[in-house]
C-alpha positions as a Python dict, from the first residue, in 0.01 Angstrom:
ca = {
    (1, 'X'): (0, 0, 0),
    (2, 'X'): (-181, -315, -114),
    (3, 'X'): (-54, -288, -473),
    (4, 'X'): (311, -274, -364),
    (5, 'X'): (269, -550, -103),
    (6, 'X'): (112, -782, -361),
    (7, 'X'): (398, -754, -606),
    (8, 'X'): (667, -753, -337),
    (9, 'X'): (526, -1081, -210),
    (10, 'X'): (597, -1233, -550),
    (11, 'X'): (955, -1123, -577),
    (12, 'X'): (1109, -1042, -240),
    (13, 'X'): (1265, -1287, 4),
    (14, 'X'): (1093, -1289, 344),
    (15, 'X'): (1283, -1071, 591),
    (16, 'X'): (1493, -915, 311),
    (17, 'X'): (1244, -671, 161),
    (18, 'X'): (1515, -416, 81),
    (19, 'X'): (1742, -672, -82),
    (20, 'X'): (1752, -627, -459),
    (21, 'X'): (1765, -993, -563),
    (22, 'X'): (1432, -1165, -526),
    (23, 'X'): (1288, -1515, -556),
    (24, 'X'): (1161, -1437, -906),
    (25, 'X'): (1519, -1399, -1037),
    (26, 'X'): (1562, -1654, -1317),
    (27, 'X'): (1810, -1754, -1582),
    (28, 'X'): (1784, -1538, -1898),
    (29, 'X'): (1591, -1698, -2184),
    (30, 'X'): (1871, -1614, -2426),
    (31, 'X'): (2244, -1625, -2351),
    (32, 'X'): (2358, -1452, -2671),
    (33, 'X'): (2659, -1591, -2857),
    (34, 'X'): (2910, -1862, -2775),
    (35, 'X'): (3200, -1964, -2996),
    (36, 'X'): (3269, -2297, -3158),
    (37, 'X'): (3517, -2495, -2947),
    (38, 'X'): (3425, -2321, -2622),
    (39, 'X'): (3272, -2500, -2323),
    (40, 'X'): (2922, -2397, -2220),
    (41, 'X'): (2879, -2406, -1841),
    (42, 'X'): (2554, -2352, -1653),
    (43, 'X'): (2459, -2357, -1287),
    (44, 'X'): (2127, -2537, -1224),
    (45, 'X'): (1927, -2481, -905),
    (46, 'X'): (1596, -2654, -829),
    (47, 'X'): (1431, -2543, -503),
    (48, 'X'): (1119, -2658, -321),
    (49, 'X'): (934, -2336, -231),
    (50, 'X'): (626, -2516, -99),
    (51, 'X'): (558, -2630, 258),
    (52, 'X'): (533, -3001, 167),
    (53, 'X'): (784, -3262, 56),
    (54, 'X'): (827, -3307, -320),
    (55, 'X'): (880, -3675, -402),
    (56, 'X'): (1004, -3878, -699),
    (57, 'X'): (1193, -3581, -843),
    (58, 'X'): (1327, -3631, -1194),
    (59, 'X'): (1544, -3368, -1363),
    (60, 'X'): (1638, -3402, -1729),
    (61, 'X'): (1876, -3170, -1910),
    (62, 'X'): (1980, -3179, -2273),
    (63, 'X'): (2137, -2961, -2540),
    (64, 'X'): (1929, -2947, -2856),
    (65, 'X'): (2097, -2867, -3187),
    (66, 'X'): (1962, -2897, -3539),
    (67, 'X'): (1793, -3236, -3530),
    (68, 'X'): (2001, -3377, -3241),
    (69, 'X'): (1968, -3402, -2863),
    (70, 'X'): (2268, -3437, -2634),
    (71, 'X'): (2169, -3552, -2280),
    (72, 'X'): (2362, -3394, -1991),
    (73, 'X'): (2443, -3605, -1685),
    (74, 'X'): (2356, -3495, -1332),
    (75, 'X'): (2547, -3612, -1024),
    (76, 'X'): (2243, -3635, -798),
    (77, 'X'): (2078, -3886, -1036),
    (78, 'X'): (2369, -4124, -982),
    (79, 'X'): (2315, -4121, -606),
    (80, 'X'): (1942, -4192, -570),
    (81, 'X'): (1667, -4328, -793),
    (82, 'X'): (1384, -4207, -567),
    (83, 'X'): (1479, -3850, -480),
    (84, 'X'): (1275, -3634, -242),
    (85, 'X'): (1314, -3267, -162),
    (86, 'X'): (1193, -3128, 175),
    (87, 'X'): (1052, -2773, 198),
    (88, 'X'): (1310, -2494, 142),
    (89, 'X'): (1572, -2749, 31),
    (90, 'X'): (1734, -2735, -311),
    (91, 'X'): (1939, -2928, -566),
    (92, 'X'): (2248, -2760, -711),
    (93, 'X'): (2429, -2885, -1018),
    (94, 'X'): (2690, -2751, -1260),
    (95, 'X'): (2664, -2889, -1613),
    (96, 'X'): (2905, -2842, -1902),
    (97, 'X'): (2889, -2901, -2275),
    (98, 'X'): (3161, -2870, -2541),
    (99, 'X'): (3024, -2673, -2838),
    (100, 'X'): (3113, -2877, -3148),
    (101, 'X'): (2845, -2762, -3392),
    (102, 'X'): (2742, -2433, -3551),
    (103, 'X'): (2402, -2271, -3522),
    (104, 'X'): (2146, -2226, -3246),
    (105, 'X'): (2179, -2442, -2933),
    (106, 'X'): (1895, -2481, -2683),
    (107, 'X'): (1940, -2593, -2323),
    (108, 'X'): (1625, -2785, -2227),
    (109, 'X'): (1540, -2834, -1857),
    (110, 'X'): (1256, -3062, -1750),
    (111, 'X'): (1153, -3124, -1387),
    (112, 'X'): (884, -3369, -1272),
    (113, 'X'): (777, -3450, -914),
    (114, 'X'): (489, -3579, -701),
    (115, 'X'): (299, -3413, -421),
    (116, 'X'): (227, -3613, -99),
    (117, 'X'): (-128, -3661, -232),
    (118, 'X'): (16, -3850, -532),
    (119, 'X'): (-53, -3575, -786),
    (120, 'X'): (216, -3567, -1054),
    (121, 'X'): (339, -3229, -1176),
    (122, 'X'): (606, -3115, -1419),
    (123, 'X'): (742, -2804, -1588),
    (124, 'X'): (996, -2719, -1860),
    (125, 'X'): (1230, -2429, -1938),
    (126, 'X'): (1432, -2359, -2253),
    (127, 'X'): (1733, -2130, -2292),
    (128, 'X'): (1907, -2040, -2618),
    (129, 'X'): (2261, -1959, -2718),
    (130, 'X'): (2405, -1928, -3068),
    (131, 'X'): (2732, -1932, -3260),
    (132, 'X'): (2750, -1680, -3548),
    (133, 'X'): (3123, -1693, -3618),
    (134, 'X'): (3285, -1968, -3821),
    (135, 'X'): (3618, -2128, -3730),
    (136, 'X'): (3801, -2334, -3991),
    (137, 'X'): (4077, -2570, -3884),
    (138, 'X'): (4304, -2702, -4160),
    (139, 'X'): (4548, -2989, -4108),
    (140, 'X'): (4821, -3015, -4370),
    (141, 'X'): (5011, -3346, -4376),
    (142, 'X'): (5316, -3440, -4582),
    (143, 'X'): (5234, -3789, -4712),
    (144, 'X'): (5534, -3800, -4951),
    (145, 'X'): (5856, -3987, -4861),
    (146, 'X'): (6058, -3665, -4887),
    (147, 'X'): (6062, -3344, -4683),
    (148, 'X'): (5891, -3032, -4816),
    (149, 'X'): (5872, -2664, -4737),
    (150, 'X'): (5538, -2489, -4699),
    (151, 'X'): (5549, -2142, -4849),
    (152, 'X'): (5198, -2045, -4742),
    (153, 'X'): (4862, -2180, -4629),
    (154, 'X'): (4595, -1918, -4685),
    (155, 'X'): (4218, -1898, -4681),
    (156, 'X'): (4051, -1684, -4946),
    (157, 'X'): (3717, -1588, -4787),
    (158, 'X'): (3396, -1561, -4985),
    (159, 'X'): (3224, -1225, -5024),
    (160, 'X'): (2996, -1306, -4730),
    (161, 'X'): (3271, -1316, -4464),
    (162, 'X'): (3558, -1117, -4316),
    (163, 'X'): (3874, -1317, -4246),
    (164, 'X'): (4080, -1309, -3928),
    (165, 'X'): (4398, -1512, -3982),
    (166, 'X'): (4472, -1627, -3627),
    (167, 'X'): (4798, -1792, -3737),
    (168, 'X'): (4963, -1451, -3786),
    (169, 'X'): (4943, -1384, -3414),
    (170, 'X'): (5127, -1707, -3328),
    (171, 'X'): (5501, -1712, -3241),
    (172, 'X'): (5741, -1737, -3533),
    (173, 'X'): (5830, -2093, -3434),
    (174, 'X'): (5468, -2202, -3485),
    (175, 'X'): (5279, -2280, -3806),
    (176, 'X'): (5283, -1992, -4052),
    (177, 'X'): (5035, -1868, -4308),
    (178, 'X'): (5189, -1530, -4380),
    (179, 'X'): (5450, -1636, -4632),
    (180, 'X'): (5727, -1761, -4402),
    (181, 'X'): (5863, -2105, -4493),
    (182, 'X'): (5771, -2396, -4268),
    (183, 'X'): (5969, -2722, -4284),
    (184, 'X'): (5761, -3040, -4308),
    (185, 'X'): (5917, -3385, -4277),
    (186, 'X'): (5745, -3700, -4409),
    (187, 'X'): (5420, -3768, -4216),
    (188, 'X'): (5450, -3436, -4031),
    (189, 'X'): (5129, -3240, -3974),
    (190, 'X'): (5075, -2866, -3943),
    (191, 'X'): (4752, -2714, -3810),
    (192, 'X'): (4607, -2379, -3914),
    (193, 'X'): (4310, -2189, -3773),
    (194, 'X'): (4101, -1919, -3942),
    (195, 'X'): (3811, -1717, -3799),
    (196, 'X'): (3533, -1583, -4022),
    (197, 'X'): (3265, -1330, -3928),
    (198, 'X'): (2961, -1246, -4142),
    (199, 'X'): (2986, -925, -4344),
    (200, 'X'): (2615, -859, -4294),
    (201, 'X'): (2326, -1026, -4111),
    (202, 'X'): (2122, -984, -4431),
    (203, 'X'): (2151, -1287, -4659),
    (204, 'X'): (1939, -1384, -4956),
    (205, 'X'): (1788, -1716, -4848),
    (206, 'X'): (1750, -1827, -5210),
    (207, 'X'): (2121, -1771, -5280),
    (208, 'X'): (2289, -2110, -5245),
    (209, 'X'): (2634, -1949, -5246),
    (210, 'X'): (2550, -1785, -4912),
    (211, 'X'): (2680, -2103, -4744),
    (212, 'X'): (3024, -2064, -4908),
    (213, 'X'): (3295, -1955, -4665),
    (214, 'X'): (3606, -1964, -4887),
    (215, 'X'): (3886, -2169, -5043),
    (216, 'X'): (4211, -2297, -4897),
    (217, 'X'): (4519, -2215, -5105),
    (218, 'X'): (4839, -2410, -5022),
    (219, 'X'): (5184, -2351, -5176),
    (220, 'X'): (5495, -2565, -5114),
    (221, 'X'): (5840, -2658, -5242),
    (222, 'X'): (5981, -3010, -5268),
    (223, 'X'): (6332, -3098, -5153),
    (224, 'X'): (6443, -3050, -5516),
    (225, 'X'): (6298, -2700, -5534),
    (226, 'X'): (5992, -2794, -5741),
    (227, 'X'): (5683, -2586, -5677),
    (228, 'X'): (5351, -2737, -5575),
    (229, 'X'): (5007, -2585, -5525),
    (230, 'X'): (4667, -2707, -5408),
    (231, 'X'): (4346, -2507, -5399),
    (232, 'X'): (4031, -2660, -5255),
    (233, 'X'): (3680, -2612, -5384),
    (234, 'X'): (3448, -2379, -5190),
    (235, 'X'): (3425, -2482, -4826),
    (236, 'X'): (3068, -2461, -4697),
    (237, 'X'): (2895, -2422, -4366),
    (238, 'X'): (2545, -2520, -4255),
    (239, 'X'): (2277, -2270, -4368),
    (240, 'X'): (2232, -1985, -4124),
    (241, 'X'): (1900, -1967, -3941),
    (242, 'X'): (1775, -1624, -4044),
    (243, 'X'): (1466, -1428, -3954),
    (244, 'X'): (1301, -1161, -4165),
    (245, 'X'): (1321, -896, -3891),
    (246, 'X'): (1561, -820, -3609),
    (247, 'X'): (1510, -592, -3308),
    (248, 'X'): (1816, -450, -3133),
    (249, 'X'): (1821, -256, -2806),
    (250, 'X'): (2021, 61, -2869),
    (251, 'X'): (1936, 241, -2544),
    (252, 'X'): (1843, 57, -2224),
    (253, 'X'): (1926, 123, -1859),
    (254, 'X'): (2104, -146, -1659),
    (255, 'X'): (1876, -104, -1358),
    (256, 'X'): (1551, 80, -1279),
    (257, 'X'): (1338, 116, -962),
    (258, 'X'): (1017, -81, -930),
    (259, 'X'): (691, 93, -1030),
    (260, 'X'): (875, 375, -1207),
    (261, 'X'): (826, 421, -1582),
    (262, 'X'): (1134, 387, -1804),
    (263, 'X'): (1197, 411, -2178),
    (264, 'X'): (1380, 169, -2408),
    (265, 'X'): (1500, 268, -2756),
    (266, 'X'): (1485, -3, -3022),
    (267, 'X'): (1609, -44, -3378),
    (268, 'X'): (1393, -253, -3613),
    (269, 'X'): (1588, -397, -3909),
    (270, 'X'): (1450, -552, -4229),
    (271, 'X'): (1678, -854, -4286),
    (272, 'X'): (1522, -962, -4615),
    (273, 'X'): (1709, -901, -4938),
    (274, 'X'): (1419, -842, -5174),
    (275, 'X'): (1103, -750, -4981),
    (276, 'X'): (964, -417, -4863),
    (277, 'X'): (773, -435, -4534),
    (278, 'X'): (508, -209, -4390),
    (279, 'X'): (533, -259, -4015),
    (280, 'X'): (297, -195, -3727),
    (281, 'X'): (420, -217, -3366),
    (282, 'X'): (195, -410, -3125),
    (283, 'X'): (247, -410, -2746),
    (284, 'X'): (115, -729, -2589),
    (285, 'X'): (23, -723, -2219),
    (286, 'X'): (-207, -1026, -2228),
    (287, 'X'): (38, -1250, -2041),
    (288, 'X'): (109, -1201, -1671),
    (289, 'X'): (460, -1055, -1665),
    (290, 'X'): (672, -834, -1438),
    (291, 'X'): (715, -567, -1709),
    (292, 'X'): (409, -395, -1858),
    (293, 'X'): (405, -199, -2184),
    (294, 'X'): (270, 155, -2153),
    (295, 'X'): (154, 352, -2455),
    (296, 'X'): (-30, 318, -2782),
    (297, 'X'): (-36, -32, -2932),
    (298, 'X'): (-61, -41, -3310),
    (299, 'X'): (187, 235, -3387),
    (300, 'X'): (270, 254, -3758),
    (301, 'X'): (643, 231, -3833),
    (302, 'X'): (595, 279, -4206),
    (303, 'X'): (763, 109, -4499),
    (304, 'X'): (1101, -51, -4451),
    (305, 'X'): (1317, -141, -4752),
    (306, 'X'): (1556, -441, -4749),
    (307, 'X'): (1847, -367, -4516),
    (308, 'X'): (1683, -53, -4378),
    (309, 'X'): (1618, 14, -4011),
    (310, 'X'): (1393, 241, -3810),
    (311, 'X'): (1425, 354, -3448),
    (312, 'X'): (1134, 355, -3205),
    (313, 'X'): (1102, 435, -2833),
    (314, 'X'): (859, 255, -2603),
    (315, 'X'): (776, 292, -2233),
    (316, 'X'): (765, 11, -1976),
    (317, 'X'): (634, -6, -1617),
    (318, 'X'): (819, -258, -1395),
    (319, 'X'): (586, -406, -1133),
    (320, 'X'): (810, -672, -979),
    (321, 'X'): (1176, -665, -863),
    (322, 'X'): (1442, -894, -1007),
    (323, 'X'): (1622, -955, -1335),
    (324, 'X'): (1361, -965, -1612),
    (325, 'X'): (1345, -1024, -1985),
    (326, 'X'): (1164, -766, -2197),
    (327, 'X'): (902, -958, -2394),
    (328, 'X'): (558, -926, -2550),
    (329, 'X'): (663, -717, -2851),
    (330, 'X'): (505, -794, -3188),
    (331, 'X'): (548, -658, -3541),
    (332, 'X'): (283, -697, -3809),
    (333, 'X'): (383, -678, -4174),
    (334, 'X'): (61, -545, -4327),
    (335, 'X'): (179, -624, -4682),
    (336, 'X'): (185, -999, -4611),
    (337, 'X'): (-42, -1003, -4303),
    (338, 'X'): (238, -1180, -4118),
    (339, 'X'): (299, -1141, -3746),
    (340, 'X'): (646, -1155, -3586),
    (341, 'X'): (674, -1208, -3210),
    (342, 'X'): (977, -1104, -3002),
    (343, 'X'): (998, -1244, -2650),
    (344, 'X'): (1367, -1176, -2582),
    (345, 'X'): (1420, -809, -2666),
    (346, 'X'): (1653, -733, -2375),
    (347, 'X'): (1710, -764, -2001),
    (348, 'X'): (1659, -517, -1718),
    (349, 'X'): (1727, -531, -1344),
    (350, 'X'): (1446, -394, -1125),
    (351, 'X'): (1531, -300, -766),
    (352, 'X'): (1321, -205, -465),
    (353, 'X'): (1565, 16, -272),
    (354, 'X'): (1557, 396, -294),
    (355, 'X'): (1889, 406, -478),
    (356, 'X'): (2028, 178, -748),
    (357, 'X'): (2237, -107, -599),
    (358, 'X'): (2498, -33, -867),
    (359, 'X'): (2560, 324, -749),
    (360, 'X'): (2869, 371, -533),
}
């Protein structure tokens, strides 16, 4: 019918109407978590879907951290200054970035081009990923003129973190933190690695000690058998970027057919440490999007104490095939008249075939 044809035209490749992946398939707005020290890799594709040549194409990519921008280089920019893209042609790039900082990272993509008429156009996209775990690397160096023996190098975590002593899983010949003696000659260096994970996502923002991760405790013996000990002051990390409310998907299908209603189950969590909230759920369909909320907007969730959560089920109608982000969810705290918007609740794959493409 006309309704189906209209939406299929937006998301289905010509000649491949039964193929599940459509032209509207895009990179997720949020990647989730990545760990400190890992390499972030992303595949970038820019395609000219019009029937005219796009001229003077400029693509800029950067990683944005707290207060800093790190430009990413593109190979095609090194080849041509005046780059044009004919119809149906595309630019493909793979970019990498070594994660060296904690906190939220944002990949910013900006594309500008000119039409044959001379009209200049541009658009931007932003994608987030975040590191919640903390890795501490300690380098212990013997700066004395005599050899020494390390009895132990331990990290005493603060009450806000669980400790995973990675050194215990290393071979016996490697650096030790579990009480085994390690020989250290003058100017020798031993490296130790500790992983910390938050005990709870709920942190009192006014508590300055929430940035404390723990203390290093080092014990050694000199060549004459004399004992030595060094304990550091509290090691600190950058303040965590915390919201007042979190929404988690606790029940969501991997794939659903187009134009068929499905239900998603959500958990709403009060992340504050000292404030009771009275929440109202608002379903926002004002923006043109491939997933439409179905049901009563303004549902009362009731009072939510600090650390408490409440479960709620909502219905969604998918009107366009492809991989889509569930967005347009809002929560109103009536006690403070404060609105919280959630545009990255989850992801769902919408297919057009009679059976799920994931069924064998």
